[in-house]
Amino acid sequence: MTIPALLLFGIFFVGPSVYSIYYSLTDWVIGKDSVSFIGLENYRTIFGSDELTHAIYNTFLYAVIVVIGKNVNGLLLALAVNTRMKLKGYFRVIFFLPCVISTIIIGLVFVPVLHPNGILNAFLGNIGLGFLQQGWLVDTKIVMFSIAGVSIWQWSGYHMVIYLAGLQGIPDSYYEAAKIDGATAVQSFFGITFPMLAPAFNINMLLSLIGGLKVFSEPYALTNGGPGNASQVIALEVFSKFGRGQWGLGTALNVTLAIFISAISIPVLYFMRKREVEE
């Protein structure tokens, strides 16, 4: 079984990765008769371009927002549906339902909601909170937060399920012993629940981090990188470069994104596993 597995790994991962790295070092352009080796010129273009460095900044900003938002919201939802309340099964389904809908569809639904004259601003005005009305998708200062908010709304239910599995794996006897010792609900949470959720927390952190760094569908559906390039991210730039036939530069951007994801995810995974073992 080892040799076939290694063969498949080589065909579907190592081979394409090597080709990608090679073509990222070329001036590969559609319609050009030949491809020339140009070294690191594509990477100099990436980090020397204000537009591309802004896309990198937006990608990291988005990743930070969704990692925090999805995990906090997912944990709160898991705690809410892990009680003895009636209809909790229905609430679990309702919270998880957005995850099974296409992100593109979610984006198209939220465009009229977040329009300056849309549903959200109209609702805020009708309940006397007009001062909170914003140009959610047209204000360059908040557009990335708006896009991240849509993603958090869609995927919190997914992270809820993982946290819920962790919560249901904690023996009730731990809480009973803590109650006998006089521990409050807050003390039980930080002394029992939070440490015991370390595996679920690690999984959710890693999944939300990787998903945040390789984001494409949300900004594509909601703003297509606009207004201007205010919500442009790395994956959108890759899509744009390939669409224009700049395949060498697009491949270099793809390799850059892969390096970013690996450079951040591997140390984070190592740190979280080490902490999990220590606890």
PDB file of C-alpha atoms in Angstrom:
ATOM      1  CA  MET A   1       0.000   0.000   0.000  1.00  0.00           C
ATOM      2  CA  THR A   2       2.936   2.352   0.640  1.00  0.00           C
ATOM      3  CA  ILE A   3       4.230   2.460  -2.942  1.00  0.00           C
ATOM      4  CA  PRO A   4       0.824   3.229  -4.542  1.00  0.00           C
ATOM      5  CA  ALA A   5       0.233   5.925  -1.914  1.00  0.00           C
ATOM      6  CA  LEU A   6       3.621   7.507  -2.609  1.00  0.00           C
ATOM      7  CA  LEU A   7       2.962   7.273  -6.337  1.00  0.00           C
ATOM      8  CA  LEU A   8      -0.367   9.062  -6.008  1.00  0.00           C
ATOM      9  CA  PHE A   9       1.231  11.659  -3.727  1.00  0.00           C
ATOM     10  CA  GLY A  10       3.908  12.280  -6.328  1.00  0.00           C
ATOM     11  CA  ILE A  11       1.439  12.536  -9.212  1.00  0.00           C
ATOM     12  CA  PHE A  12      -1.115  14.774  -7.541  1.00  0.00           C
ATOM     13  CA  PHE A  13       1.068  16.876  -5.226  1.00  0.00           C
ATOM     14  CA  VAL A  14       4.818  16.752  -5.800  1.00  0.00           C
ATOM     15  CA  GLY A  15       4.638  16.928  -9.602  1.00  0.00           C
ATOM     16  CA  PRO A  16       2.208  19.864  -9.820  1.00  0.00           C
ATOM     17  CA  SER A  17       4.090  21.669  -7.029  1.00  0.00           C
ATOM     18  CA  VAL A  18       7.417  21.378  -8.851  1.00  0.00           C
ATOM     19  CA  TYR A  19       5.845  22.550 -12.119  1.00  0.00           C
ATOM     20  CA  SER A  20       4.190  25.480 -10.334  1.00  0.00           C
ATOM     21  CA  ILE A  21       7.466  26.598  -8.769  1.00  0.00           C
ATOM     22  CA  TYR A  22       9.220  26.329 -12.128  1.00  0.00           C
ATOM     23  CA  TYR A  23       6.585  28.301 -14.054  1.00  0.00           C
ATOM     24  CA  SER A  24       6.519  30.944 -11.320  1.00  0.00           C
ATOM     25  CA  LEU A  25      10.115  31.681 -12.342  1.00  0.00           C
ATOM     26  CA  THR A  26       9.203  32.252 -15.999  1.00  0.00           C
ATOM     27  CA  ASP A  27       7.540  34.949 -18.115  1.00  0.00           C
ATOM     28  CA  TRP A  28       4.772  32.556 -19.175  1.00  0.00           C
ATOM     29  CA  VAL A  29       2.137  34.608 -21.000  1.00  0.00           C
ATOM     30  CA  ILE A  30      -0.683  33.220 -23.117  1.00  0.00           C
ATOM     31  CA  GLY A  31      -0.118  33.917 -26.811  1.00  0.00           C
ATOM     32  CA  LYS A  32       3.653  34.154 -26.445  1.00  0.00           C
ATOM     33  CA  ASP A  33       5.559  31.640 -28.573  1.00  0.00           C
ATOM     34  CA  SER A  34       8.225  30.835 -25.976  1.00  0.00           C
ATOM     35  CA  VAL A  35       8.614  30.750 -22.213  1.00  0.00           C
ATOM     36  CA  SER A  36      11.799  32.230 -20.750  1.00  0.00           C
ATOM     37  CA  PHE A  37      13.328  31.753 -17.315  1.00  0.00           C
ATOM     38  CA  ILE A  38      13.382  35.107 -15.479  1.00  0.00           C
ATOM     39  CA  GLY A  39      14.366  34.038 -11.963  1.00  0.00           C
ATOM     40  CA  LEU A  40      12.653  35.885  -9.131  1.00  0.00           C
ATOM     41  CA  GLU A  41      11.337  38.720 -11.294  1.00  0.00           C
ATOM     42  CA  ASN A  42       7.692  37.724 -10.754  1.00  0.00           C
ATOM     43  CA  TYR A  43       8.213  37.765  -6.992  1.00  0.00           C
ATOM     44  CA  ARG A  44       9.858  41.192  -7.206  1.00  0.00           C
ATOM     45  CA  THR A  45       6.790  42.353  -9.105  1.00  0.00           C
ATOM     46  CA  ILE A  46       4.504  40.979  -6.402  1.00  0.00           C
ATOM     47  CA  PHE A  47       6.235  42.640  -3.467  1.00  0.00           C
ATOM     48  CA  GLY A  48       7.049  45.787  -5.419  1.00  0.00           C
ATOM     49  CA  SER A  49       3.452  46.421  -6.476  1.00  0.00           C
ATOM     50  CA  ASP A  50       1.219  48.474  -4.180  1.00  0.00           C
ATOM     51  CA  GLU A  51      -1.829  46.704  -5.596  1.00  0.00           C
ATOM     52  CA  LEU A  52      -0.497  43.223  -4.846  1.00  0.00           C
ATOM     53  CA  THR A  53       0.881  44.087  -1.399  1.00  0.00           C
ATOM     54  CA  HIS A  54      -2.525  45.600  -0.575  1.00  0.00           C
ATOM     55  CA  ALA A  55      -4.134  42.289  -1.577  1.00  0.00           C
ATOM     56  CA  ILE A  56      -1.738  40.475   0.760  1.00  0.00           C
ATOM     57  CA  TYR A  57      -2.629  42.883   3.593  1.00  0.00           C
ATOM     58  CA  ASN A  58      -6.364  42.377   2.968  1.00  0.00           C
ATOM     59  CA  THR A  59      -5.920  38.611   3.002  1.00  0.00           C
ATOM     60  CA  PHE A  60      -4.225  38.646   6.393  1.00  0.00           C
ATOM     61  CA  LEU A  61      -6.741  41.145   7.798  1.00  0.00           C
ATOM     62  CA  TYR A  62      -9.622  38.974   6.635  1.00  0.00           C
ATOM     63  CA  ALA A  63      -7.984  35.837   8.083  1.00  0.00           C
ATOM     64  CA  VAL A  64      -7.552  37.440  11.518  1.00  0.00           C
ATOM     65  CA  ILE A  65     -11.176  38.632  11.599  1.00  0.00           C
ATOM     66  CA  VAL A  66     -12.717  35.304  10.570  1.00  0.00           C
ATOM     67  CA  VAL A  67     -10.494  33.221  12.858  1.00  0.00           C
ATOM     68  CA  ILE A  68     -11.659  35.239  15.852  1.00  0.00           C
ATOM     69  CA  GLY A  69     -15.272  35.610  14.707  1.00  0.00           C
ATOM     70  CA  LYS A  70     -15.905  32.019  13.644  1.00  0.00           C
ATOM     71  CA  ASN A  71     -14.372  30.520  16.774  1.00  0.00           C
ATOM     72  CA  VAL A  72     -16.039  32.866  19.251  1.00  0.00           C
ATOM     73  CA  ASN A  73     -19.414  32.612  17.531  1.00  0.00           C
ATOM     74  CA  GLY A  74     -19.098  28.869  16.965  1.00  0.00           C
ATOM     75  CA  LEU A  75     -18.256  28.250  20.621  1.00  0.00           C
ATOM     76  CA  LEU A  76     -21.142  30.419  21.850  1.00  0.00           C
ATOM     77  CA  LEU A  77     -23.579  28.598  19.563  1.00  0.00           C
ATOM     78  CA  ALA A  78     -22.251  25.222  20.728  1.00  0.00           C
ATOM     79  CA  LEU A  79     -22.696  26.203  24.366  1.00  0.00           C
ATOM     80  CA  ALA A  80     -26.231  27.415  23.605  1.00  0.00           C
ATOM     81  CA  VAL A  81     -27.376  24.195  21.902  1.00  0.00           C
ATOM     82  CA  ASN A  82     -25.603  21.911  24.381  1.00  0.00           C
ATOM     83  CA  THR A  83     -28.197  22.692  27.043  1.00  0.00           C
ATOM     84  CA  ARG A  84     -31.433  20.912  27.906  1.00  0.00           C
ATOM     85  CA  MET A  85     -33.581  23.485  26.135  1.00  0.00           C
ATOM     86  CA  LYS A  86     -36.464  22.310  23.999  1.00  0.00           C
ATOM     87  CA  LEU A  87     -36.076  22.215  20.213  1.00  0.00           C
ATOM     88  CA  LYS A  88     -32.277  22.263  20.513  1.00  0.00           C
ATOM     89  CA  GLY A  89     -32.084  19.781  17.637  1.00  0.00           C
ATOM     90  CA  TYR A  90     -33.927  22.200  15.363  1.00  0.00           C
ATOM     91  CA  PHE A  91     -31.639  25.051  16.380  1.00  0.00           C
ATOM     92  CA  ARG A  92     -28.595  22.927  15.550  1.00  0.00           C
ATOM     93  CA  VAL A  93     -29.975  22.333  12.061  1.00  0.00           C
ATOM     94  CA  ILE A  94     -30.843  26.018  11.592  1.00  0.00           C
ATOM     95  CA  PHE A  95     -27.382  27.183  12.667  1.00  0.00           C
ATOM     96  CA  PHE A  96     -25.671  24.607  10.440  1.00  0.00           C
ATOM     97  CA  LEU A  97     -27.896  25.141   7.389  1.00  0.00           C
ATOM     98  CA  PRO A  98     -25.975  28.122   5.873  1.00  0.00           C
ATOM     99  CA  CYS A  99     -22.884  25.898   5.570  1.00  0.00           C
ATOM    100  CA  VAL A 100     -24.522  23.696   2.955  1.00  0.00           C
ATOM    101  CA  ILE A 101     -25.437  26.645   0.719  1.00  0.00           C
ATOM    102  CA  SER A 102     -22.981  27.784  -1.951  1.00  0.00           C
ATOM    103  CA  THR A 103     -20.853  30.734  -0.846  1.00  0.00           C
ATOM    104  CA  ILE A 104     -21.566  32.425  -4.174  1.00  0.00           C
ATOM    105  CA  ILE A 105     -25.313  32.165  -3.505  1.00  0.00           C
ATOM    106  CA  ILE A 106     -24.811  33.532   0.021  1.00  0.00           C
ATOM    107  CA  GLY A 107     -22.867  36.445  -1.435  1.00  0.00           C
ATOM    108  CA  LEU A 108     -25.560  37.232  -3.999  1.00  0.00           C
ATOM    109  CA  VAL A 109     -28.198  37.152  -1.255  1.00  0.00           C
ATOM    110  CA  PHE A 110     -26.233  39.546   0.962  1.00  0.00           C
ATOM    111  CA  VAL A 111     -25.534  42.130  -1.765  1.00  0.00           C
ATOM    112  CA  PRO A 112     -29.030  43.686  -1.487  1.00  0.00           C
ATOM    113  CA  VAL A 113     -28.931  43.261   2.291  1.00  0.00           C
ATOM    114  CA  LEU A 114     -25.709  45.277   2.619  1.00  0.00           C
ATOM    115  CA  HIS A 115     -26.463  47.824  -0.119  1.00  0.00           C
ATOM    116  CA  PRO A 116     -26.415  51.467   1.136  1.00  0.00           C
ATOM    117  CA  ASN A 117     -30.175  51.566   0.450  1.00  0.00           C
ATOM    118  CA  GLY A 118     -30.615  47.924   1.339  1.00  0.00           C
ATOM    119  CA  ILE A 119     -32.399  45.825   3.924  1.00  0.00           C
ATOM    120  CA  LEU A 120     -29.918  46.208   6.795  1.00  0.00           C
ATOM    121  CA  ASN A 121     -29.727  50.000   6.672  1.00  0.00           C
ATOM    122  CA  ALA A 122     -33.516  50.240   6.278  1.00  0.00           C
ATOM    123  CA  PHE A 123     -33.977  48.027   9.329  1.00  0.00           C
ATOM    124  CA  LEU A 124     -31.541  50.091  11.397  1.00  0.00           C
ATOM    125  CA  GLY A 125     -33.352  53.267  10.389  1.00  0.00           C
ATOM    126  CA  ASN A 126     -36.768  51.844  11.279  1.00  0.00           C
ATOM    127  CA  ILE A 127     -35.721  50.880  14.817  1.00  0.00           C
ATOM    128  CA  GLY A 128     -34.078  54.208  15.575  1.00  0.00           C
ATOM    129  CA  LEU A 129     -30.483  53.124  15.004  1.00  0.00           C
ATOM    130  CA  GLY A 130     -29.894  55.195  11.896  1.00  0.00           C
ATOM    131  CA  PHE A 131     -26.543  56.350  13.263  1.00  0.00           C
ATOM    132  CA  LEU A 132     -25.276  52.791  12.690  1.00  0.00           C
ATOM    133  CA  GLN A 133     -26.097  52.845   8.978  1.00  0.00           C
ATOM    134  CA  GLN A 134     -23.028  52.330   6.813  1.00  0.00           C
ATOM    135  CA  GLY A 135     -21.994  51.833   3.222  1.00  0.00           C
ATOM    136  CA  TRP A 136     -21.177  48.254   4.122  1.00  0.00           C
ATOM    137  CA  LEU A 137     -19.799  47.240   0.719  1.00  0.00           C
ATOM    138  CA  VAL A 138     -18.814  50.648  -0.677  1.00  0.00           C
ATOM    139  CA  ASP A 139     -16.884  52.149   2.238  1.00  0.00           C
ATOM    140  CA  THR A 140     -13.224  51.225   1.753  1.00  0.00           C
ATOM    141  CA  LYS A 141     -12.602  51.352   5.514  1.00  0.00           C
ATOM    142  CA  ILE A 142     -15.121  48.691   6.481  1.00  0.00           C
ATOM    143  CA  VAL A 143     -15.659  46.583   3.355  1.00  0.00           C
ATOM    144  CA  MET A 144     -13.294  43.803   4.501  1.00  0.00           C
ATOM    145  CA  PHE A 145     -15.084  43.664   7.862  1.00  0.00           C
ATOM    146  CA  SER A 146     -18.438  43.387   6.062  1.00  0.00           C
ATOM    147  CA  ILE A 147     -17.197  40.538   3.863  1.00  0.00           C
ATOM    148  CA  ALA A 148     -15.725  38.778   6.894  1.00  0.00           C
ATOM    149  CA  GLY A 149     -19.037  39.214   8.716  1.00  0.00           C
ATOM    150  CA  VAL A 150     -20.883  37.371   5.957  1.00  0.00           C
ATOM    151  CA  SER A 151     -18.359  34.532   6.128  1.00  0.00           C
ATOM    152  CA  ILE A 152     -18.676  34.356   9.917  1.00  0.00           C
ATOM    153  CA  TRP A 153     -22.470  34.186   9.585  1.00  0.00           C
ATOM    154  CA  GLN A 154     -22.238  31.350   7.062  1.00  0.00           C
ATOM    155  CA  TRP A 155     -19.583  29.172   8.690  1.00  0.00           C
ATOM    156  CA  SER A 156     -20.152  29.597  12.436  1.00  0.00           C
ATOM    157  CA  GLY A 157     -22.513  26.614  12.363  1.00  0.00           C
ATOM    158  CA  TYR A 158     -19.762  24.428  10.919  1.00  0.00           C
ATOM    159  CA  HIS A 159     -17.400  25.320  13.752  1.00  0.00           C
ATOM    160  CA  MET A 160     -20.300  24.937  16.203  1.00  0.00           C
ATOM    161  CA  VAL A 161     -20.584  21.257  15.267  1.00  0.00           C
ATOM    162  CA  ILE A 162     -16.904  20.638  16.041  1.00  0.00           C
ATOM    163  CA  TYR A 163     -17.132  22.444  19.375  1.00  0.00           C
ATOM    164  CA  LEU A 164     -20.370  20.610  20.159  1.00  0.00           C
ATOM    165  CA  ALA A 165     -18.656  17.260  19.607  1.00  0.00           C
ATOM    166  CA  GLY A 166     -15.951  18.356  22.042  1.00  0.00           C
ATOM    167  CA  LEU A 167     -18.488  19.506  24.634  1.00  0.00           C
ATOM    168  CA  GLN A 168     -20.393  16.233  24.488  1.00  0.00           C
ATOM    169  CA  GLY A 169     -17.155  14.351  25.100  1.00  0.00           C
ATOM    170  CA  ILE A 170     -16.652  15.991  28.508  1.00  0.00           C
ATOM    171  CA  PRO A 171     -17.941  13.701  31.319  1.00  0.00           C
ATOM    172  CA  ASP A 172     -20.736  15.184  33.452  1.00  0.00           C
ATOM    173  CA  SER A 173     -18.923  13.912  36.545  1.00  0.00           C
ATOM    174  CA  TYR A 174     -16.335  16.670  36.120  1.00  0.00           C
ATOM    175  CA  TYR A 175     -18.997  19.353  36.437  1.00  0.00           C
ATOM    176  CA  GLU A 176     -20.687  17.563  39.330  1.00  0.00           C
ATOM    177  CA  ALA A 177     -17.392  17.408  41.227  1.00  0.00           C
ATOM    178  CA  ALA A 178     -16.734  21.085  40.524  1.00  0.00           C
ATOM    179  CA  LYS A 179     -20.234  21.980  41.738  1.00  0.00           C
ATOM    180  CA  ILE A 180     -19.661  20.082  44.976  1.00  0.00           C
ATOM    181  CA  ASP A 181     -16.426  22.035  45.450  1.00  0.00           C
ATOM    182  CA  GLY A 182     -18.393  25.271  45.091  1.00  0.00           C
ATOM    183  CA  ALA A 183     -17.159  26.292  41.643  1.00  0.00           C
ATOM    184  CA  THR A 184     -19.230  28.863  39.765  1.00  0.00           C
ATOM    185  CA  ALA A 185     -20.332  28.436  36.156  1.00  0.00           C
ATOM    186  CA  VAL A 186     -17.526  30.746  35.007  1.00  0.00           C
ATOM    187  CA  GLN A 187     -14.939  28.821  37.018  1.00  0.00           C
ATOM    188  CA  SER A 188     -16.217  25.523  35.602  1.00  0.00           C
ATOM    189  CA  PHE A 189     -15.963  26.896  32.073  1.00  0.00           C
ATOM    190  CA  PHE A 190     -12.354  28.066  32.383  1.00  0.00           C
ATOM    191  CA  GLY A 191     -11.285  25.189  34.627  1.00  0.00           C
ATOM    192  CA  ILE A 192     -12.993  22.304  32.817  1.00  0.00           C
ATOM    193  CA  THR A 193     -14.725  23.198  29.561  1.00  0.00           C
ATOM    194  CA  PHE A 194     -12.089  25.364  27.918  1.00  0.00           C
ATOM    195  CA  PRO A 195      -9.086  23.058  28.613  1.00  0.00           C
ATOM    196  CA  MET A 196     -11.066  19.971  27.560  1.00  0.00           C
ATOM    197  CA  LEU A 197     -11.997  21.663  24.288  1.00  0.00           C
ATOM    198  CA  ALA A 198      -8.343  21.986  23.258  1.00  0.00           C
ATOM    199  CA  PRO A 199      -8.570  19.386  20.419  1.00  0.00           C
ATOM    200  CA  ALA A 200     -11.729  20.989  18.993  1.00  0.00           C
ATOM    201  CA  PHE A 201     -10.213  24.445  19.404  1.00  0.00           C
ATOM    202  CA  ASN A 202      -7.064  23.376  17.552  1.00  0.00           C
ATOM    203  CA  ILE A 203      -9.043  21.939  14.642  1.00  0.00           C
ATOM    204  CA  ASN A 204     -11.284  24.992  14.357  1.00  0.00           C
ATOM    205  CA  MET A 205      -8.383  27.429  14.596  1.00  0.00           C
ATOM    206  CA  LEU A 206      -6.479  25.665  11.830  1.00  0.00           C
ATOM    207  CA  LEU A 207      -9.482  25.258   9.524  1.00  0.00           C
ATOM    208  CA  SER A 208     -10.601  28.870   9.919  1.00  0.00           C
ATOM    209  CA  LEU A 209      -7.040  30.138   9.459  1.00  0.00           C
ATOM    210  CA  ILE A 210      -6.437  28.194   6.242  1.00  0.00           C
ATOM    211  CA  GLY A 211      -9.891  29.100   4.948  1.00  0.00           C
ATOM    212  CA  GLY A 212      -9.268  32.765   5.718  1.00  0.00           C
ATOM    213  CA  LEU A 213      -5.932  32.872   3.924  1.00  0.00           C
ATOM    214  CA  LYS A 214      -7.220  31.237   0.746  1.00  0.00           C
ATOM    215  CA  VAL A 215     -10.489  33.194   0.636  1.00  0.00           C
ATOM    216  CA  PHE A 216     -11.929  33.791  -2.817  1.00  0.00           C
ATOM    217  CA  SER A 217     -15.678  33.248  -3.103  1.00  0.00           C
ATOM    218  CA  GLU A 218     -16.825  35.821  -0.535  1.00  0.00           C
ATOM    219  CA  PRO A 219     -15.093  38.932  -1.953  1.00  0.00           C
ATOM    220  CA  TYR A 220     -15.710  37.703  -5.505  1.00  0.00           C
ATOM    221  CA  ALA A 221     -19.467  37.400  -4.974  1.00  0.00           C
ATOM    222  CA  LEU A 222     -19.948  40.479  -2.789  1.00  0.00           C
ATOM    223  CA  THR A 223     -17.645  43.104  -4.317  1.00  0.00           C
ATOM    224  CA  ASN A 224     -15.396  41.464  -6.939  1.00  0.00           C
ATOM    225  CA  GLY A 225     -12.488  43.159  -5.173  1.00  0.00           C
ATOM    226  CA  GLY A 226     -14.087  46.601  -5.068  1.00  0.00           C
ATOM    227  CA  PRO A 227     -14.658  49.392  -4.496  1.00  0.00           C
ATOM    228  CA  GLY A 228     -11.493  50.003  -6.485  1.00  0.00           C
ATOM    229  CA  ASN A 229      -9.208  47.335  -5.072  1.00  0.00           C
ATOM    230  CA  ALA A 230     -10.287  47.874  -1.445  1.00  0.00           C
ATOM    231  CA  SER A 231     -11.346  44.235  -0.971  1.00  0.00           C
ATOM    232  CA  GLN A 232      -8.857  42.586  -3.305  1.00  0.00           C
ATOM    233  CA  VAL A 233      -7.265  39.433  -1.862  1.00  0.00           C
ATOM    234  CA  ILE A 234      -4.492  37.142  -3.077  1.00  0.00           C
ATOM    235  CA  ALA A 235      -6.807  34.515  -4.587  1.00  0.00           C
ATOM    236  CA  LEU A 236      -8.704  37.201  -6.520  1.00  0.00           C
ATOM    237  CA  GLU A 237      -5.409  38.539  -7.855  1.00  0.00           C
ATOM    238  CA  VAL A 238      -4.449  35.019  -8.963  1.00  0.00           C
ATOM    239  CA  PHE A 239      -7.812  34.702 -10.736  1.00  0.00           C
ATOM    240  CA  SER A 240      -7.312  38.103 -12.364  1.00  0.00           C
ATOM    241  CA  LYS A 241      -3.776  37.359 -13.555  1.00  0.00           C
ATOM    242  CA  PHE A 242      -4.762  34.021 -15.078  1.00  0.00           C
ATOM    243  CA  GLY A 243      -7.765  35.688 -16.723  1.00  0.00           C
ATOM    244  CA  ARG A 244      -5.430  38.211 -18.373  1.00  0.00           C
ATOM    245  CA  GLY A 245      -3.119  35.469 -19.600  1.00  0.00           C
ATOM    246  CA  GLN A 246      -0.287  36.361 -17.175  1.00  0.00           C
ATOM    247  CA  TRP A 247       0.163  32.762 -16.133  1.00  0.00           C
ATOM    248  CA  GLY A 248       3.740  33.102 -14.906  1.00  0.00           C
ATOM    249  CA  LEU A 249       2.838  35.945 -12.541  1.00  0.00           C
ATOM    250  CA  GLY A 250      -0.384  34.205 -11.530  1.00  0.00           C
ATOM    251  CA  THR A 251       1.522  31.029 -10.693  1.00  0.00           C
ATOM    252  CA  ALA A 252       4.016  33.049  -8.637  1.00  0.00           C
ATOM    253  CA  LEU A 253       1.119  34.531  -6.668  1.00  0.00           C
ATOM    254  CA  ASN A 254      -0.277  31.046  -6.121  1.00  0.00           C
ATOM    255  CA  VAL A 255       3.089  29.812  -4.852  1.00  0.00           C
ATOM    256  CA  THR A 256       3.328  32.861  -2.583  1.00  0.00           C
ATOM    257  CA  LEU A 257      -0.097  32.070  -1.131  1.00  0.00           C
ATOM    258  CA  ALA A 258       0.887  28.424  -0.563  1.00  0.00           C
ATOM    259  CA  ILE A 259       4.072  29.538   1.211  1.00  0.00           C
ATOM    260  CA  PHE A 260       2.112  31.943   3.423  1.00  0.00           C
ATOM    261  CA  ILE A 261      -0.407  29.252   4.376  1.00  0.00           C
ATOM    262  CA  SER A 262       2.319  26.684   5.125  1.00  0.00           C
ATOM    263  CA  ALA A 263       4.554  29.140   6.990  1.00  0.00           C
ATOM    264  CA  ILE A 264       1.697  30.145   9.277  1.00  0.00           C
ATOM    265  CA  SER A 265      -0.281  26.905   9.603  1.00  0.00           C
ATOM    266  CA  ILE A 266       2.591  24.512  10.365  1.00  0.00           C
ATOM    267  CA  PRO A 267       3.993  26.477  13.366  1.00  0.00           C
ATOM    268  CA  VAL A 268       0.457  27.132  14.634  1.00  0.00           C
ATOM    269  CA  LEU A 269      -0.375  23.423  14.404  1.00  0.00           C
ATOM    270  CA  TYR A 270       2.881  22.492  16.161  1.00  0.00           C
ATOM    271  CA  PHE A 271       2.273  25.005  18.954  1.00  0.00           C
ATOM    272  CA  MET A 272      -1.335  23.908  19.495  1.00  0.00           C
ATOM    273  CA  ARG A 273      -0.432  20.208  19.552  1.00  0.00           C
ATOM    274  CA  LYS A 274       2.367  20.884  22.007  1.00  0.00           C
ATOM    275  CA  ARG A 275       0.020  22.840  24.240  1.00  0.00           C
ATOM    276  CA  GLU A 276      -2.601  20.081  23.984  1.00  0.00           C
ATOM    277  CA  VAL A 277      -0.068  17.459  25.134  1.00  0.00           C
ATOM    278  CA  GLU A 278       1.087  19.649  28.028  1.00  0.00           C
ATOM    279  CA  GLU A 279      -2.479  20.140  29.206  1.00  0.00           C
TER     280      GLU A 279
END
